[in-house]
Amino acid sequence: MVLKNLVDFYHKKHKQLIYIPILILLFAILGIAISYFTTGEVIHKGVSLSGGIVATADVPLDIESVEQQLLAEFPDAEFTVSILQNGGEQAGVIVETNIQDRRAFETVFSQITGVPPDEMTIEQTDSAFGADFFSSLIRGVIVAFILMGAVVYFTFRKWTPALTVVLCVFADLVVTLGVVSLLGIKLSSAGIAAFLMMIGYSVDTNILLSWRMVKQIKEPIDVRIAGAAKTGLLMTATTMGALIVGIIFTNSPVIAQILSILLIGLVADVINTWLLNASILRRVVE
Amino acid sequence: MLIMLIAAILLINPTLDEGVSIKGVVQNSPAEQAGFTVEQHASPRNLEKIESINGQEINSLLDYYVAVNTSQLFIETNKGSYAVANATPTNGSLGLEVETTPRSNIRTGIELSGGVRILLEPERELESSEINTMRSAIEKRLNVFGLADISVRYASGSTDYFVVEMATNSLSQVEDLLSKQGQFEAKITNQTAYTGDDILEISKDPLSGAGVVTESCGPTQDGFYGCQYQFPVTLSGPAARNMADLTRNLTVISGSLSAPLQLFLDGVLVNELSVAASLKGRAVQDIQISGFATGTSRADAINNAKAEMVEFMGLLESGNLPAKLEIVKADRLSPKLGASFIDNALWTSLACLIFVGVIMYVRYRSFAIAIPAIITVIAEVILLLGFAALSGWNLDVASIAGFIIILGTGLDHLIIITDETRSKTSTASSLKGKLKQAFRVIMTAFFTTVVAMIPLYSAGAGLLQGFATTTIIGLIIAIFITRPAFGAMLEWLLPQK
């Protein structure tokens, strides 16, 4: 019974429901703007984008003690020490720092962990390169958007579905960005790739909805949307489930970040597709 | 689809073989002298596999390292037998880079199998003709490592970079080799006698005198040990004559000329040699270049001398780089972490697969749908891996992320197909018609995702190319092979309405 009431509510109140995604979007934009004006950056960047070193040693040490020893040698540097997980236990330590002199850091880290330099995993990025990398990726995202809009337009041959899809995916992106920023997640280069992935993922549900709305003219609008929603929500739910399973099991922080960003994006997508996209298409088709 | 599956598995060529294979032969090493060679870009299962050393069967890296510490080695491989004489049997001096025999033909990028990656930015913008020169110069320098798989890629974007990836862990050595421009100059009385360009040939053959002069090793003043190394080179005719002109007017002091020959590398004096009196005024093309290296012990000094000599040779051989390279990113990735990561990825995929099966069953309450779904997903992965083995591209962490997308969208599309075929509100009336509808939707989704991946080929120094390629190829395989197969399976299994 509850489900039927919810569904009725959804169909009747669509004009009001559209405000929810719009509000969330505005909040996200506000959050990002505040972040930009206070820190000068739209998002938090990990050292692979801002410059620095990420080193991993497969010796399970106490992370606080490692951090203190590092600060003792390099008092002016910043360190983030975290645990390398493998199947629920600590398998090692991961250090992120803004130090750029790899060899100096290597020697000290080697002494602390007992891992010879030739056996440790270490990635060092110049800050200039990191900045360049980041801006090229951002450009890539913009290009992806434009191309995607073009594909949708050519499919439907009407501007409205195309623009709506672009708007909704854009909203997905911005909201995810806002949440990521709020949570303080430091993006790595792979994290930005995750945003691109998200565009691909979230567009699936929007296209499904648009297809049904535009092509199934024999059916009343409510039925069209309901049918699309049944399929679409299942899709999103299963993907979310798979992502959560992945996040729990993986031992790579890079993959964990990618999956988390996708998960947040999918949540945003549910709201934007079924409340925003649907409502806009309703008005157009009616 | 079945045919492709079998083909893919054959390509991947999985095996349970345990052993040690050769992935590189260091230049000028005892191993190279004995005849070991390595095929460039060989597919992993085709690498030469060591069967036994001195009669001892070699089944693991540990066996190998223990067996290799003697001076006379008789090595049998799956391709032949070699007799190697190794005068100084210390770790690594044999000159073979080995790894555990690859289990399959899938090449793993250095993030999974270990290696170094260096991004180099030229100090000024290169002309298009210079790019190739630069790339072959870099490759030549790195050839001293003698590895089968050295990748030097040029990534253009708003800034241009060279991306070097190789499966070694000597990051510092690679950095040193590449950050030096390699401008070599020999001067007498502050005038240039010859430069790196004048050197026509470098000999690495110990029989002609190239190597560390162990008799010269001795303690230095500050408590270290030092060794001299040398190697013969051939100068060009004009350079030899130039040298003769410069030495003609020098005087002889107790058997040597009054001014020394100074060797400069990138403007820094690396060695000063006295020139034999017999060379005064003579144009000699075959000369020796020598240098000196120190270490904390005699063995250490010998090793350092060898390393420096090899580096020097590399620099001279590759010649002057067209422009100086700055290292903007340097990564060393340990193979141990990579191995644990692969294991983890396999388990995670298995977990996701089980999850997929459960969901499909719960939603549709029919094994006829759940099982084909699982088969389809597994098939996609195998086909993708087979393609990877065939085309020889490297899997890296980013590619694994691409796999995740394939699996995820795969599921989405399978759901779309299933729902459309069962839908009573679809505009099509037959099962076939409904499938067609479903595919239209999927096609659109396919194009949008592919298009979203395209920018990754140029953005970010192409480091994320692996991810883009995996996703696109995976989607192509999925859209054109496996998902239609799923549709076919549904047609076959579901009752017609």
Coordinates of N, CA and C in Angstrom, one line a residue, chain B residues 25-127:
Chain B
V25 N 68.5 -8.9 -20.8 CA 70.0 -9.3 -20.8 C 70.7 -8.0 -20.7
V26 N 71.5 -7.8 -19.6 CA 72.2 -6.5 -19.5 C 73.4 -6.5 -20.5
Q27 N 73.6 -5.4 -21.1 CA 74.7 -5.3 -22.1 C 76.0 -5.5 -21.4
N28 N 77.0 -6.1 -22.2 CA 78.3 -6.2 -21.7 C 78.4 -7.0 -20.4
S29 N 77.5 -8.0 -20.3 CA 77.6 -8.8 -19.1 C 78.0 -10.2 -19.5
P30 N 78.4 -11.0 -18.5 CA 78.8 -12.4 -18.8 C 77.7 -13.1 -19.5
A31 N 76.5 -12.8 -19.2 CA 75.4 -13.5 -19.8 C 75.3 -13.2 -21.3
E32 N 75.5 -11.9 -21.6 CA 75.4 -11.5 -23.0 C 76.5 -12.2 -23.8
Q33 N 77.7 -12.3 -23.2 CA 78.8 -12.9 -23.8 C 78.6 -14.4 -24.1
A34 N 77.8 -15.0 -23.2 CA 77.6 -16.4 -23.4 C 76.5 -16.7 -24.5
G35 N 75.9 -15.6 -25.0 CA 75.0 -15.8 -26.1 C 73.6 -15.5 -25.8
F36 N 73.3 -15.1 -24.5 CA 71.9 -14.9 -24.2 C 71.4 -13.6 -25.0
T37 N 70.2 -13.7 -25.5 CA 69.6 -12.5 -26.1 C 68.1 -12.5 -25.7
V38 N 67.6 -11.3 -25.9 CA 66.2 -11.2 -25.5 C 65.4 -10.6 -26.7
E39 N 64.3 -11.2 -27.0 CA 63.5 -10.7 -28.1 C 62.7 -9.5 -27.7
Q40 N 62.8 -8.4 -28.5 CA 62.1 -7.2 -28.1 C 60.6 -7.4 -28.2
H41 N 59.9 -6.9 -27.2 CA 58.5 -7.0 -27.2 C 57.9 -8.4 -27.4
A42 N 58.6 -9.4 -26.8 CA 58.1 -10.7 -26.9 C 56.9 -10.9 -26.1
S43 N 56.0 -11.8 -26.5 CA 54.8 -12.0 -25.7 C 55.2 -12.8 -24.5
P44 N 54.6 -12.5 -23.3 CA 55.0 -13.0 -22.0 C 55.3 -14.6 -22.0
R45 N 54.4 -15.3 -22.7 CA 54.6 -16.8 -22.6 C 55.8 -17.2 -23.5
N46 N 56.3 -16.4 -24.4 CA 57.3 -16.7 -25.3 C 58.7 -16.4 -24.7
L47 N 58.8 -15.9 -23.6 CA 60.1 -15.6 -23.0 C 60.9 -16.8 -22.7
E48 N 62.2 -16.7 -22.8 CA 63.0 -17.9 -22.6 C 62.9 -18.4 -21.1
K49 N 62.7 -19.6 -20.9 CA 62.5 -20.1 -19.6 C 63.7 -20.9 -19.2
I50 N 64.2 -20.7 -18.0 CA 65.3 -21.4 -17.5 C 64.9 -22.7 -16.9
E51 N 65.5 -23.8 -17.4 CA 65.1 -25.1 -16.9 C 66.0 -25.6 -15.8
S52 N 67.3 -25.4 -16.0 CA 68.2 -25.8 -15.0 C 69.5 -25.1 -15.0
I53 N 70.2 -25.0 -13.9 CA 71.5 -24.4 -13.8 C 72.4 -25.4 -13.2
N54 N 73.5 -25.7 -13.9 CA 74.5 -26.7 -13.4 C 73.8 -28.0 -12.9
G55 N 72.8 -28.4 -13.7 CA 72.1 -29.6 -13.4 C 71.0 -29.5 -12.3
Q56 N 70.9 -28.4 -11.7 CA 69.9 -28.2 -10.7 C 68.6 -27.6 -11.3
E57 N 67.5 -28.3 -11.1 CA 66.2 -27.8 -11.7 C 65.8 -26.5 -11.0
I58 N 65.4 -25.5 -11.8 CA 65.1 -24.2 -11.3 C 63.6 -24.0 -11.3
N59 N 62.9 -23.9 -10.2 CA 61.5 -23.8 -10.1 C 61.0 -22.5 -9.6
S60 N 61.9 -21.7 -9.0 CA 61.4 -20.5 -8.4 C 62.6 -19.5 -8.4
L61 N 62.3 -18.2 -8.2 CA 63.3 -17.2 -8.1 C 64.4 -17.5 -7.1
L62 N 63.9 -18.1 -6.0 CA 64.9 -18.4 -4.9 C 65.9 -19.5 -5.4
D63 N 65.4 -20.5 -6.1 CA 66.3 -21.5 -6.7 C 67.3 -20.8 -7.5
Y64 N 66.8 -19.9 -8.3 CA 67.7 -19.2 -9.3 C 68.8 -18.4 -8.6
Y65 N 68.4 -17.6 -7.6 CA 69.4 -16.8 -6.9 C 70.5 -17.6 -6.2
V66 N 70.1 -18.8 -5.7 CA 71.0 -19.6 -5.0 C 72.0 -20.2 -6.0
A67 N 71.4 -20.7 -7.1 CA 72.3 -21.4 -8.1 C 73.2 -20.5 -8.8
V68 N 72.9 -19.2 -8.9 CA 73.7 -18.3 -9.7 C 75.0 -17.8 -9.1
N69 N 75.2 -18.1 -7.8 CA 76.3 -17.5 -7.2 C 77.6 -18.3 -7.3
T70 N 77.8 -18.9 -8.5 CA 79.1 -19.6 -8.7 C 79.7 -19.0 -10.0
S71 N 81.0 -19.3 -10.2 CA 81.6 -18.6 -11.3 C 81.5 -19.4 -12.6
Q72 N 81.2 -20.7 -12.6 CA 81.0 -21.4 -13.8 C 79.6 -21.9 -13.8
L73 N 78.9 -21.5 -14.8 CA 77.5 -21.8 -14.9 C 77.1 -22.5 -16.2
F74 N 76.4 -23.6 -16.1 CA 75.9 -24.2 -17.4 C 74.4 -24.1 -17.3
I75 N 73.8 -23.2 -18.1 CA 72.4 -22.9 -18.0 C 71.7 -23.6 -19.1
E76 N 70.6 -24.3 -18.8 CA 69.8 -24.9 -19.8 C 68.4 -24.3 -19.8
T77 N 68.0 -23.9 -21.0 CA 66.7 -23.2 -21.1 C 65.8 -24.0 -22.1
N78 N 64.6 -23.5 -22.2 CA 63.7 -24.2 -23.2 C 64.1 -23.9 -24.6
K79 N 65.1 -23.0 -24.8 CA 65.5 -22.7 -26.1 C 66.9 -23.1 -26.5
G80 N 67.7 -23.6 -25.5 CA 69.1 -24.0 -25.8 C 69.9 -24.1 -24.5
S81 N 71.2 -24.3 -24.7 CA 72.0 -24.3 -23.5 C 73.2 -23.4 -23.6
Y82 N 73.6 -22.8 -22.5 CA 74.7 -21.8 -22.5 C 75.7 -22.1 -21.4
A83 N 77.0 -21.9 -21.8 CA 78.0 -22.0 -20.7 C 78.5 -20.5 -20.4
V84 N 78.3 -20.2 -19.2 CA 78.7 -18.8 -18.8 C 79.8 -18.8 -17.8
A85 N 80.8 -17.9 -18.0 CA 81.8 -17.7 -17.0 C 81.7 -16.4 -16.4
N86 N 81.4 -16.4 -15.1 CA 81.2 -15.2 -14.4 C 82.3 -14.9 -13.4
A87 N 83.2 -14.1 -13.7 CA 84.4 -13.9 -12.9 C 84.1 -13.4 -11.5
T88 N 83.1 -12.5 -11.4 CA 82.8 -11.9 -10.0 C 81.4 -12.3 -9.7
P89 N 81.1 -13.4 -9.2 CA 79.7 -13.8 -8.9 C 79.1 -13.1 -7.7
T90 N 78.7 -11.9 -7.9 CA 77.9 -11.3 -6.9 C 76.5 -11.1 -7.4
N91 N 75.6 -10.7 -6.5 CA 74.2 -10.6 -6.9 C 74.0 -9.6 -8.1
G92 N 73.5 -10.2 -9.2 CA 73.2 -9.3 -10.3 C 74.3 -9.1 -11.3
S93 N 75.5 -9.7 -11.0 CA 76.6 -9.5 -11.9 C 76.5 -10.4 -13.1
L94 N 75.7 -11.4 -13.0 CA 75.5 -12.3 -14.2 C 74.9 -11.6 -15.4
G95 N 74.0 -10.6 -15.1 CA 73.5 -9.8 -16.2 C 72.2 -10.3 -16.8
L96 N 71.5 -11.2 -16.1 CA 70.2 -11.6 -16.6 C 69.1 -11.0 -15.7
E97 N 68.2 -10.4 -16.3 CA 67.0 -9.9 -15.6 C 66.0 -11.0 -15.6
V98 N 65.6 -11.5 -14.5 CA 64.6 -12.6 -14.5 C 63.4 -12.3 -13.8
E99 N 62.4 -13.0 -14.0 CA 61.1 -12.9 -13.3 C 60.5 -14.3 -13.3
T100 N 59.5 -14.4 -12.4 CA 58.7 -15.7 -12.3 C 58.0 -15.8 -13.7
T101 N 58.1 -17.1 -14.2 CA 57.5 -17.3 -15.5 C 56.0 -16.8 -15.5
P102 N 55.7 -16.0 -16.6 CA 54.4 -15.5 -16.6 C 53.4 -16.6 -16.8
R103 N 52.2 -16.4 -16.1 CA 51.2 -17.4 -16.1 C 50.4 -17.4 -17.4
S104 N 50.4 -16.3 -18.0 CA 49.6 -16.1 -19.2 C 50.2 -15.1 -20.1
N105 N 49.5 -14.9 -21.2 CA 50.0 -14.0 -22.2 C 49.6 -12.6 -22.0
I106 N 48.9 -12.4 -20.9 CA 48.4 -11.0 -20.6 C 49.6 -10.2 -20.1
R107 N 49.9 -9.1 -20.8 CA 50.9 -8.3 -20.2 C 50.4 -7.4 -19.2
T108 N 51.0 -7.3 -18.1 CA 50.5 -6.4 -17.1 C 51.4 -5.2 -17.1
G109 N 50.8 -4.1 -16.9 CA 51.6 -2.8 -16.9 C 52.4 -2.8 -15.6
I110 N 53.3 -1.8 -15.6 CA 54.2 -1.8 -14.4 C 53.6 -1.7 -13.1
E111 N 52.3 -1.1 -13.1 CA 51.7 -1.0 -11.8 C 51.3 -2.3 -11.2
L112 N 51.2 -3.3 -12.1 CA 50.8 -4.6 -11.5 C 52.0 -5.5 -11.4
S113 N 53.0 -5.4 -12.4 CA 54.1 -6.3 -12.3 C 55.4 -5.6 -11.8
G114 N 55.3 -4.4 -11.6 CA 56.5 -3.7 -11.0 C 57.3 -3.1 -12.1
G115 N 57.9 -1.9 -11.8 CA 58.8 -1.3 -12.8 C 58.9 0.2 -12.4
V116 N 59.4 0.9 -13.4 CA 59.5 2.4 -13.2 C 58.8 3.1 -14.3
R117 N 58.3 4.3 -13.9 CA 57.7 5.1 -15.0 C 58.2 6.5 -14.7
I118 N 58.7 7.1 -15.8 CA 59.3 8.5 -15.7 C 58.6 9.4 -16.7
L119 N 58.2 10.5 -16.3 CA 57.7 11.5 -17.3 C 58.7 12.6 -17.5
L120 N 59.1 12.8 -18.7 CA 60.1 13.8 -19.0 C 59.5 15.0 -19.8
E121 N 59.9 16.2 -19.4 CA 59.4 17.3 -20.2 C 60.6 17.9 -20.8
P122 N 60.6 18.1 -22.1 CA 61.8 18.8 -22.8 C 61.8 20.2 -22.3
E123 N 63.0 20.8 -22.2 CA 63.1 22.1 -21.6 C 62.6 23.2 -22.6
R124 N 62.5 22.8 -23.9 CA 61.9 23.7 -24.8 C 61.0 22.9 -25.8
E125 N 60.2 23.6 -26.5 CA 59.3 22.8 -27.4 C 60.1 22.2 -28.5
L126 N 59.8 20.9 -28.8 CA 60.6 20.2 -29.9 C 59.9 20.3 -31.2
E127 N 60.7 20.4 -32.3 CA 60.1 20.4 -33.6 C 59.7 18.9 -33.9

